[in-house]
Short mmCIF file of N, CA and C in Angstrom, two decimals:
data_model
loop_
_atom_site.label_atom_id
_atom_site.label_comp_id
_atom_site.label_asym_id
_atom_site.label_seq_id
_atom_site.Cartn_x
_atom_site.Cartn_y
_atom_site.Cartn_z
N UNK A 13 121.78 68.75 100.44
CA UNK A 13 122.01 69.48 99.18
C UNK A 13 123.31 70.27 99.41
N UNK A 14 124.10 70.35 98.40
CA UNK A 14 125.28 71.11 98.32
C UNK A 14 124.92 72.63 98.22
N UNK A 15 125.68 73.48 98.85
CA UNK A 15 125.45 74.90 98.77
C UNK A 15 125.39 75.38 97.29
N UNK A 16 126.23 74.82 96.48
CA UNK A 16 126.29 75.29 95.02
C UNK A 16 125.09 74.92 94.30
N UNK A 17 124.23 74.09 94.89
CA UNK A 17 122.90 73.73 94.25
C UNK A 17 121.76 74.40 94.90
N UNK A 18 122.00 75.27 95.87
CA UNK A 18 120.87 75.95 96.60
C UNK A 18 120.73 77.36 95.95
N UNK A 19 119.58 77.59 95.42
CA UNK A 19 119.31 78.85 94.70
C UNK A 19 119.45 80.08 95.67
N UNK A 20 119.06 79.91 96.92
CA UNK A 20 119.16 81.02 97.85
C UNK A 20 120.65 81.36 98.09
N UNK A 21 121.51 80.38 98.21
CA UNK A 21 122.94 80.65 98.36
C UNK A 21 123.52 81.30 97.11
N UNK A 22 123.21 80.82 95.94
CA UNK A 22 123.79 81.28 94.71
C UNK A 22 123.27 82.76 94.51
N UNK A 23 122.03 83.10 94.74
CA UNK A 23 121.56 84.48 94.61
C UNK A 23 122.16 85.38 95.73
N UNK A 24 122.18 84.92 96.91
CA UNK A 24 122.76 85.75 98.02
C UNK A 24 124.23 86.03 97.85
N UNK A 25 124.98 84.98 97.48
CA UNK A 25 126.43 85.19 97.30
C UNK A 25 126.72 86.11 96.12
N UNK A 26 126.06 85.95 95.03
CA UNK A 26 126.30 86.75 93.85
C UNK A 26 125.86 88.21 94.09
N UNK A 27 124.67 88.33 94.73
CA UNK A 27 124.14 89.67 95.11
C UNK A 27 125.11 90.39 96.02
N UNK A 28 125.65 89.69 96.98
CA UNK A 28 126.60 90.36 97.96
C UNK A 28 127.82 90.80 97.21
N UNK A 29 128.33 90.05 96.35
CA UNK A 29 129.50 90.39 95.59
C UNK A 29 129.27 91.64 94.73
N UNK A 30 128.16 91.60 94.02
CA UNK A 30 127.79 92.73 93.12
C UNK A 30 127.55 93.99 93.95
N UNK A 31 126.81 93.83 95.14
CA UNK A 31 126.53 94.98 96.02
C UNK A 31 127.79 95.62 96.46
N UNK A 32 128.77 94.83 96.91
CA UNK A 32 130.07 95.36 97.44
C UNK A 32 130.78 96.22 96.36
N UNK A 33 130.77 95.63 95.12
CA UNK A 33 131.47 96.33 94.04
C UNK A 33 130.71 97.64 93.69
N UNK A 34 129.35 97.54 93.61
CA UNK A 34 128.61 98.74 93.26
C UNK A 34 128.74 99.80 94.34
N UNK A 35 128.73 99.37 95.60
CA UNK A 35 128.88 100.33 96.72
C UNK A 35 130.22 101.10 96.60
N UNK A 36 131.23 100.35 96.16
CA UNK A 36 132.57 101.06 95.99
C UNK A 36 132.49 102.05 94.82
N UNK A 37 131.83 101.69 93.78
CA UNK A 37 131.72 102.59 92.61
C UNK A 37 130.93 103.87 92.99
N UNK A 38 129.93 103.68 93.81
CA UNK A 38 129.03 104.84 94.18
C UNK A 38 129.53 105.69 95.33
N UNK A 39 130.62 105.23 95.92
CA UNK A 39 131.20 105.93 97.10
C UNK A 39 131.44 107.40 96.85
N UNK A 40 132.08 107.72 95.70
CA UNK A 40 132.38 109.09 95.44
C UNK A 40 131.22 109.99 95.31
N UNK A 41 130.03 109.42 95.03
CA UNK A 41 128.83 110.20 94.89
C UNK A 41 128.01 110.28 96.24
N UNK A 42 128.55 109.52 97.22
CA UNK A 42 127.88 109.41 98.55
C UNK A 42 126.46 108.90 98.39
N UNK A 43 126.29 107.91 97.58
CA UNK A 43 125.00 107.30 97.31
C UNK A 43 125.18 105.83 97.52
N UNK A 44 124.16 105.17 98.12
CA UNK A 44 124.22 103.67 98.26
C UNK A 44 123.49 103.06 97.11
N UNK A 45 123.61 101.72 96.92
CA UNK A 45 122.92 101.06 95.90
C UNK A 45 121.43 101.15 96.00
N UNK A 46 120.91 101.13 97.28
CA UNK A 46 119.51 101.27 97.48
C UNK A 46 119.01 102.73 97.07
N UNK A 47 119.80 103.72 97.39
CA UNK A 47 119.48 105.06 97.08
C UNK A 47 119.53 105.26 95.47
N UNK A 48 120.46 104.56 94.92
CA UNK A 48 120.52 104.58 93.39
C UNK A 48 119.18 104.06 92.84
N UNK A 49 118.68 102.99 93.43
CA UNK A 49 117.40 102.47 92.92
C UNK A 49 116.30 103.47 92.99
N UNK A 50 116.20 104.22 94.18
CA UNK A 50 115.20 105.29 94.26
C UNK A 50 115.47 106.34 93.23
N UNK A 51 116.66 106.77 93.07
CA UNK A 51 116.95 107.86 92.15
C UNK A 51 116.63 107.44 90.73
N UNK A 52 116.98 106.13 90.40
CA UNK A 52 116.69 105.66 89.04
C UNK A 52 115.18 105.75 88.77
N UNK A 53 114.39 105.28 89.69
CA UNK A 53 112.93 105.39 89.53
C UNK A 53 112.45 106.82 89.26
N UNK A 54 113.02 107.77 90.10
CA UNK A 54 112.58 109.13 89.95
C UNK A 54 113.11 109.78 88.64
N UNK A 55 114.30 109.43 88.24
CA UNK A 55 114.81 109.97 86.99
C UNK A 55 114.03 109.45 85.80
N UNK A 56 113.57 108.21 85.84
CA UNK A 56 112.82 107.62 84.76
C UNK A 56 111.32 107.98 84.75
N UNK A 57 110.79 108.17 85.95
CA UNK A 57 109.26 108.30 86.06
C UNK A 57 108.88 109.71 86.46
N UNK A 58 109.78 110.51 86.99
CA UNK A 58 109.38 111.84 87.57
C UNK A 58 108.91 111.62 88.99
N UNK A 59 108.07 112.50 89.46
CA UNK A 59 107.63 112.45 90.87
C UNK A 59 106.81 111.15 91.12
N UNK A 60 107.12 110.55 92.27
CA UNK A 60 106.43 109.30 92.65
C UNK A 60 106.10 109.34 94.13
N UNK A 61 105.12 108.60 94.56
CA UNK A 61 104.81 108.41 95.93
C UNK A 61 105.78 107.39 96.56
N UNK A 62 106.03 107.42 97.83
CA UNK A 62 106.78 106.33 98.41
C UNK A 62 106.28 104.95 98.13
N UNK A 63 104.98 104.81 98.14
CA UNK A 63 104.37 103.48 97.78
C UNK A 63 104.76 103.08 96.40
N UNK A 64 104.67 103.99 95.45
CA UNK A 64 104.99 103.60 94.03
C UNK A 64 106.49 103.24 93.98
N UNK A 65 107.37 103.94 94.66
CA UNK A 65 108.79 103.57 94.65
C UNK A 65 109.00 102.22 95.21
N UNK A 66 108.34 101.95 96.34
CA UNK A 66 108.46 100.58 97.00
C UNK A 66 108.01 99.50 96.09
N UNK A 67 106.88 99.67 95.36
CA UNK A 67 106.41 98.73 94.40
C UNK A 67 107.38 98.45 93.27
N UNK A 68 108.00 99.54 92.78
CA UNK A 68 108.93 99.44 91.59
C UNK A 68 110.22 98.64 92.04
N UNK A 69 110.59 98.85 93.32
CA UNK A 69 111.87 98.25 93.80
C UNK A 69 111.69 96.96 94.60
N UNK A 70 110.35 96.53 94.67
CA UNK A 70 110.04 95.24 95.36
C UNK A 70 110.51 95.34 96.86
N UNK A 71 110.23 96.49 97.51
CA UNK A 71 110.61 96.68 98.82
C UNK A 71 109.45 97.07 99.71
N UNK A 72 109.54 96.90 101.01
CA UNK A 72 108.45 97.24 101.89
C UNK A 72 108.41 98.76 102.20
N UNK A 73 107.23 99.24 102.52
CA UNK A 73 107.06 100.74 102.76
C UNK A 73 108.07 101.24 103.80
N UNK A 74 108.17 100.56 105.04
CA UNK A 74 109.07 101.07 105.99
C UNK A 74 110.50 101.16 105.50
N UNK A 75 110.94 100.24 104.68
CA UNK A 75 112.32 100.25 104.14
C UNK A 75 112.50 101.51 103.27
N UNK A 76 111.50 101.74 102.40
CA UNK A 76 111.58 102.91 101.51
C UNK A 76 111.58 104.21 102.36
N UNK A 77 110.78 104.24 103.40
CA UNK A 77 110.71 105.38 104.27
C UNK A 77 112.08 105.74 104.85
N UNK A 78 112.78 104.74 105.33
CA UNK A 78 114.09 104.89 105.91
C UNK A 78 115.09 105.43 104.86
N UNK A 79 115.05 104.82 103.71
CA UNK A 79 115.96 105.22 102.59
C UNK A 79 115.63 106.69 102.24
N UNK A 80 114.38 107.07 102.15
CA UNK A 80 113.99 108.46 101.76
C UNK A 80 114.40 109.40 102.89
N UNK A 81 114.31 109.06 104.09
CA UNK A 81 114.72 109.90 105.23
C UNK A 81 116.15 110.32 105.04
N UNK A 82 117.04 109.29 104.79
CA UNK A 82 118.49 109.51 104.59
C UNK A 82 118.77 110.35 103.34
N UNK A 83 118.00 110.05 102.31
CA UNK A 83 118.24 110.81 101.07
C UNK A 83 117.78 112.27 101.22
N UNK A 84 116.73 112.51 101.95
CA UNK A 84 116.27 113.88 102.13
C UNK A 84 117.32 114.61 102.99
N UNK A 85 117.87 114.01 104.00
CA UNK A 85 118.90 114.65 104.84
C UNK A 85 120.15 114.96 104.05
N UNK A 86 120.41 114.13 103.01
CA UNK A 86 121.65 114.29 102.17
C UNK A 86 121.33 115.24 101.04
N UNK A 87 120.14 115.78 100.94
CA UNK A 87 119.84 116.71 99.91
C UNK A 87 119.60 116.09 98.56
N UNK A 88 119.23 114.78 98.47
CA UNK A 88 119.07 114.13 97.20
C UNK A 88 117.58 114.09 96.72
N UNK A 89 116.64 114.20 97.68
CA UNK A 89 115.23 114.20 97.30
C UNK A 89 114.50 115.18 98.14
N UNK A 90 113.38 115.65 97.63
CA UNK A 90 112.45 116.45 98.38
C UNK A 90 111.09 115.76 98.37
N UNK A 91 110.39 115.87 99.53
CA UNK A 91 109.13 115.29 99.68
C UNK A 91 108.12 116.44 99.88
N UNK A 92 106.99 116.31 99.23
CA UNK A 92 105.90 117.34 99.40
C UNK A 92 104.57 116.61 99.46
N UNK A 93 103.60 117.39 99.92
CA UNK A 93 102.19 116.87 99.95
C UNK A 93 101.59 117.03 98.57
N UNK A 94 100.94 115.95 98.14
CA UNK A 94 100.19 115.92 96.82
C UNK A 94 99.03 116.94 96.92
N UNK A 95 99.05 117.88 96.03
CA UNK A 95 97.95 118.86 96.05
C UNK A 95 96.54 118.26 95.72
N UNK A 96 96.60 117.10 95.02
CA UNK A 96 95.33 116.44 94.68
C UNK A 96 94.83 115.48 95.75
N UNK A 97 95.75 115.07 96.72
CA UNK A 97 95.36 114.20 97.75
C UNK A 97 96.30 114.47 98.87
N UNK A 98 95.76 115.24 99.89
CA UNK A 98 96.67 115.65 101.01
C UNK A 98 97.21 114.53 101.89
N UNK A 99 96.68 113.33 101.73
CA UNK A 99 97.17 112.21 102.49
C UNK A 99 98.36 111.54 101.75
N UNK A 100 98.66 111.98 100.58
CA UNK A 100 99.69 111.36 99.74
C UNK A 100 100.91 112.27 99.70
N UNK A 101 102.09 111.68 99.76
CA UNK A 101 103.36 112.39 99.72
C UNK A 101 103.99 112.12 98.34
N UNK A 102 104.55 113.11 97.69
CA UNK A 102 105.32 112.94 96.47
C UNK A 102 106.83 113.20 96.67
N UNK A 103 107.60 112.44 95.97
CA UNK A 103 109.02 112.54 96.06
C UNK A 103 109.54 112.94 94.72
N UNK A 104 110.50 113.87 94.72
CA UNK A 104 111.22 114.30 93.48
C UNK A 104 112.68 114.36 93.77
N UNK A 105 113.58 114.18 92.76
CA UNK A 105 114.98 114.33 92.96
C UNK A 105 115.31 115.84 93.01
N UNK A 106 116.35 116.17 93.75
CA UNK A 106 116.80 117.62 93.91
C UNK A 106 117.72 117.93 92.77
N UNK A 107 118.11 119.17 92.70
CA UNK A 107 119.06 119.62 91.72
C UNK A 107 120.39 118.91 91.96
N UNK A 108 120.79 118.68 93.24
CA UNK A 108 122.00 117.96 93.60
C UNK A 108 121.94 116.53 92.97
N UNK A 109 120.86 115.84 93.10
CA UNK A 109 120.76 114.54 92.53
C UNK A 109 120.86 114.58 91.00
N UNK A 110 120.22 115.56 90.40
CA UNK A 110 120.36 115.73 88.93
C UNK A 110 121.74 115.91 88.52
N UNK A 111 122.53 116.67 89.24
CA UNK A 111 123.95 116.96 88.94
C UNK A 111 124.76 115.68 89.08
N UNK A 112 124.40 114.76 89.96
CA UNK A 112 125.13 113.48 90.10
C UNK A 112 124.73 112.44 89.10
N UNK A 113 123.64 112.62 88.44
CA UNK A 113 123.02 111.63 87.50
C UNK A 113 124.00 111.02 86.53
N UNK A 114 124.66 111.86 85.78
CA UNK A 114 125.57 111.26 84.74
C UNK A 114 126.69 110.40 85.32
N UNK A 115 127.28 110.83 86.38
CA UNK A 115 128.31 110.04 87.06
C UNK A 115 127.78 108.77 87.63
N UNK A 116 126.67 108.83 88.23
CA UNK A 116 126.03 107.59 88.83
C UNK A 116 125.69 106.66 87.66
N UNK A 117 125.07 107.13 86.59
CA UNK A 117 124.71 106.26 85.47
C UNK A 117 125.97 105.66 84.82
N UNK A 118 127.08 106.38 84.79
CA UNK A 118 128.29 105.87 84.28
C UNK A 118 128.85 104.76 85.17
N UNK A 119 128.70 104.94 86.50
CA UNK A 119 129.14 103.88 87.42
C UNK A 119 128.29 102.61 87.30
N UNK A 120 126.99 102.78 86.97
CA UNK A 120 126.12 101.65 86.77
C UNK A 120 126.47 100.90 85.48
N UNK A 121 126.77 101.59 84.45
CA UNK A 121 127.32 101.01 83.21
C UNK A 121 128.56 100.25 83.44
N UNK A 122 129.48 100.80 84.26
CA UNK A 122 130.75 100.11 84.60
C UNK A 122 130.48 98.87 85.33
N UNK A 123 129.56 98.94 86.29
CA UNK A 123 129.14 97.73 87.10
C UNK A 123 128.68 96.60 86.13
N UNK A 124 127.73 96.94 85.26
CA UNK A 124 127.26 95.88 84.34
C UNK A 124 128.31 95.32 83.52
N UNK A 125 129.19 96.21 82.95
CA UNK A 125 130.23 95.73 82.10
C UNK A 125 131.11 94.74 82.85
N UNK A 126 131.46 95.12 84.09
CA UNK A 126 132.38 94.28 84.89
C UNK A 126 131.69 92.92 85.18
N UNK A 127 130.44 92.97 85.68
CA UNK A 127 129.76 91.73 86.10
C UNK A 127 129.46 90.85 84.86
N UNK A 128 129.09 91.45 83.71
CA UNK A 128 128.83 90.64 82.57
C UNK A 128 130.01 90.32 81.69
N UNK A 129 131.18 90.79 82.10
CA UNK A 129 132.38 90.64 81.24
C UNK A 129 132.71 89.13 80.92
N UNK A 130 132.41 88.18 81.84
CA UNK A 130 132.78 86.79 81.55
C UNK A 130 131.59 85.99 81.00
N UNK A 131 130.50 86.67 80.60
CA UNK A 131 129.36 86.05 80.07
C UNK A 131 129.13 86.47 78.65
N UNK A 132 128.67 85.49 77.82
CA UNK A 132 128.28 85.83 76.43
C UNK A 132 127.08 86.74 76.42
N UNK A 133 126.83 87.39 75.32
CA UNK A 133 125.65 88.15 75.19
C UNK A 133 124.35 87.31 75.39
N UNK A 134 124.38 86.12 74.86
CA UNK A 134 123.31 85.22 75.05
C UNK A 134 123.05 84.85 76.52
N UNK A 135 124.16 84.57 77.23
CA UNK A 135 124.12 84.23 78.65
C UNK A 135 123.57 85.41 79.49
N UNK A 136 124.02 86.66 79.14
CA UNK A 136 123.47 87.78 79.81
C UNK A 136 122.01 87.91 79.65
N UNK A 137 121.47 87.72 78.47
CA UNK A 137 120.02 87.80 78.19
C UNK A 137 119.29 86.68 78.95
N UNK A 138 119.82 85.49 78.96
CA UNK A 138 119.21 84.36 79.70
C UNK A 138 119.16 84.68 81.20
N UNK A 139 120.26 85.21 81.71
CA UNK A 139 120.38 85.48 83.15
C UNK A 139 119.36 86.58 83.49
N UNK A 140 119.27 87.63 82.71
CA UNK A 140 118.29 88.74 83.00
C UNK A 140 116.89 88.21 82.97
N UNK A 141 116.60 87.45 81.94
CA UNK A 141 115.24 86.84 81.79
C UNK A 141 114.89 85.92 82.95
N UNK A 142 115.84 85.08 83.31
CA UNK A 142 115.63 84.14 84.42
C UNK A 142 115.40 84.85 85.76
N UNK A 143 116.20 85.93 85.99
CA UNK A 143 116.04 86.66 87.31
C UNK A 143 114.67 87.36 87.21
N UNK A 144 114.28 87.97 86.10
CA UNK A 144 112.97 88.58 86.04
C UNK A 144 111.85 87.61 86.30
N UNK A 145 111.94 86.37 85.81
CA UNK A 145 110.98 85.35 86.10
C UNK A 145 110.88 85.06 87.60
N UNK A 146 112.07 84.95 88.26
CA UNK A 146 112.08 84.74 89.71
C UNK A 146 111.43 85.90 90.41
N UNK A 147 111.78 87.11 90.00
CA UNK A 147 111.24 88.33 90.67
C UNK A 147 109.72 88.33 90.56
N UNK A 148 109.18 88.01 89.39
CA UNK A 148 107.75 88.08 89.12
C UNK A 148 106.96 86.94 89.71
N UNK A 149 107.56 85.89 90.10
CA UNK A 149 106.86 84.71 90.57
C UNK A 149 106.48 84.85 92.05
N UNK A 150 105.25 84.52 92.43
CA UNK A 150 104.81 84.55 93.81
C UNK A 150 105.14 83.25 94.51
N UNK A 151 105.71 83.29 95.70
CA UNK A 151 106.08 82.15 96.46
C UNK A 151 105.32 82.14 97.76
#
């Protein structure tokens, strides 16, 4: 099989290219694309447990734990014990993260505009729907 026909290659190569561009856009905010994912969840949903964040981002718990450790050290999130269940941790964005929100969201819009620039509106919708189907499918 040619590489151009292998879905893993196509997804990996395109994701790598988008990741590098997004990383560059987020540099001034000292946030990584993975940290943006966490912040986006918290901005949209409010306080969440690490498990809930992992589920929303389709990541493993240890991966989220490492991301949250770095974010807490950078002053982007706070973790606290859930008063209703002392075995559960809750994560919230800090004031620093809230202050960065508009700039980070503008960088995300710029990313989408750049990536989708050469696609028609119909192609963008088909791509999004197709990727969502792949994400939702169990293999």
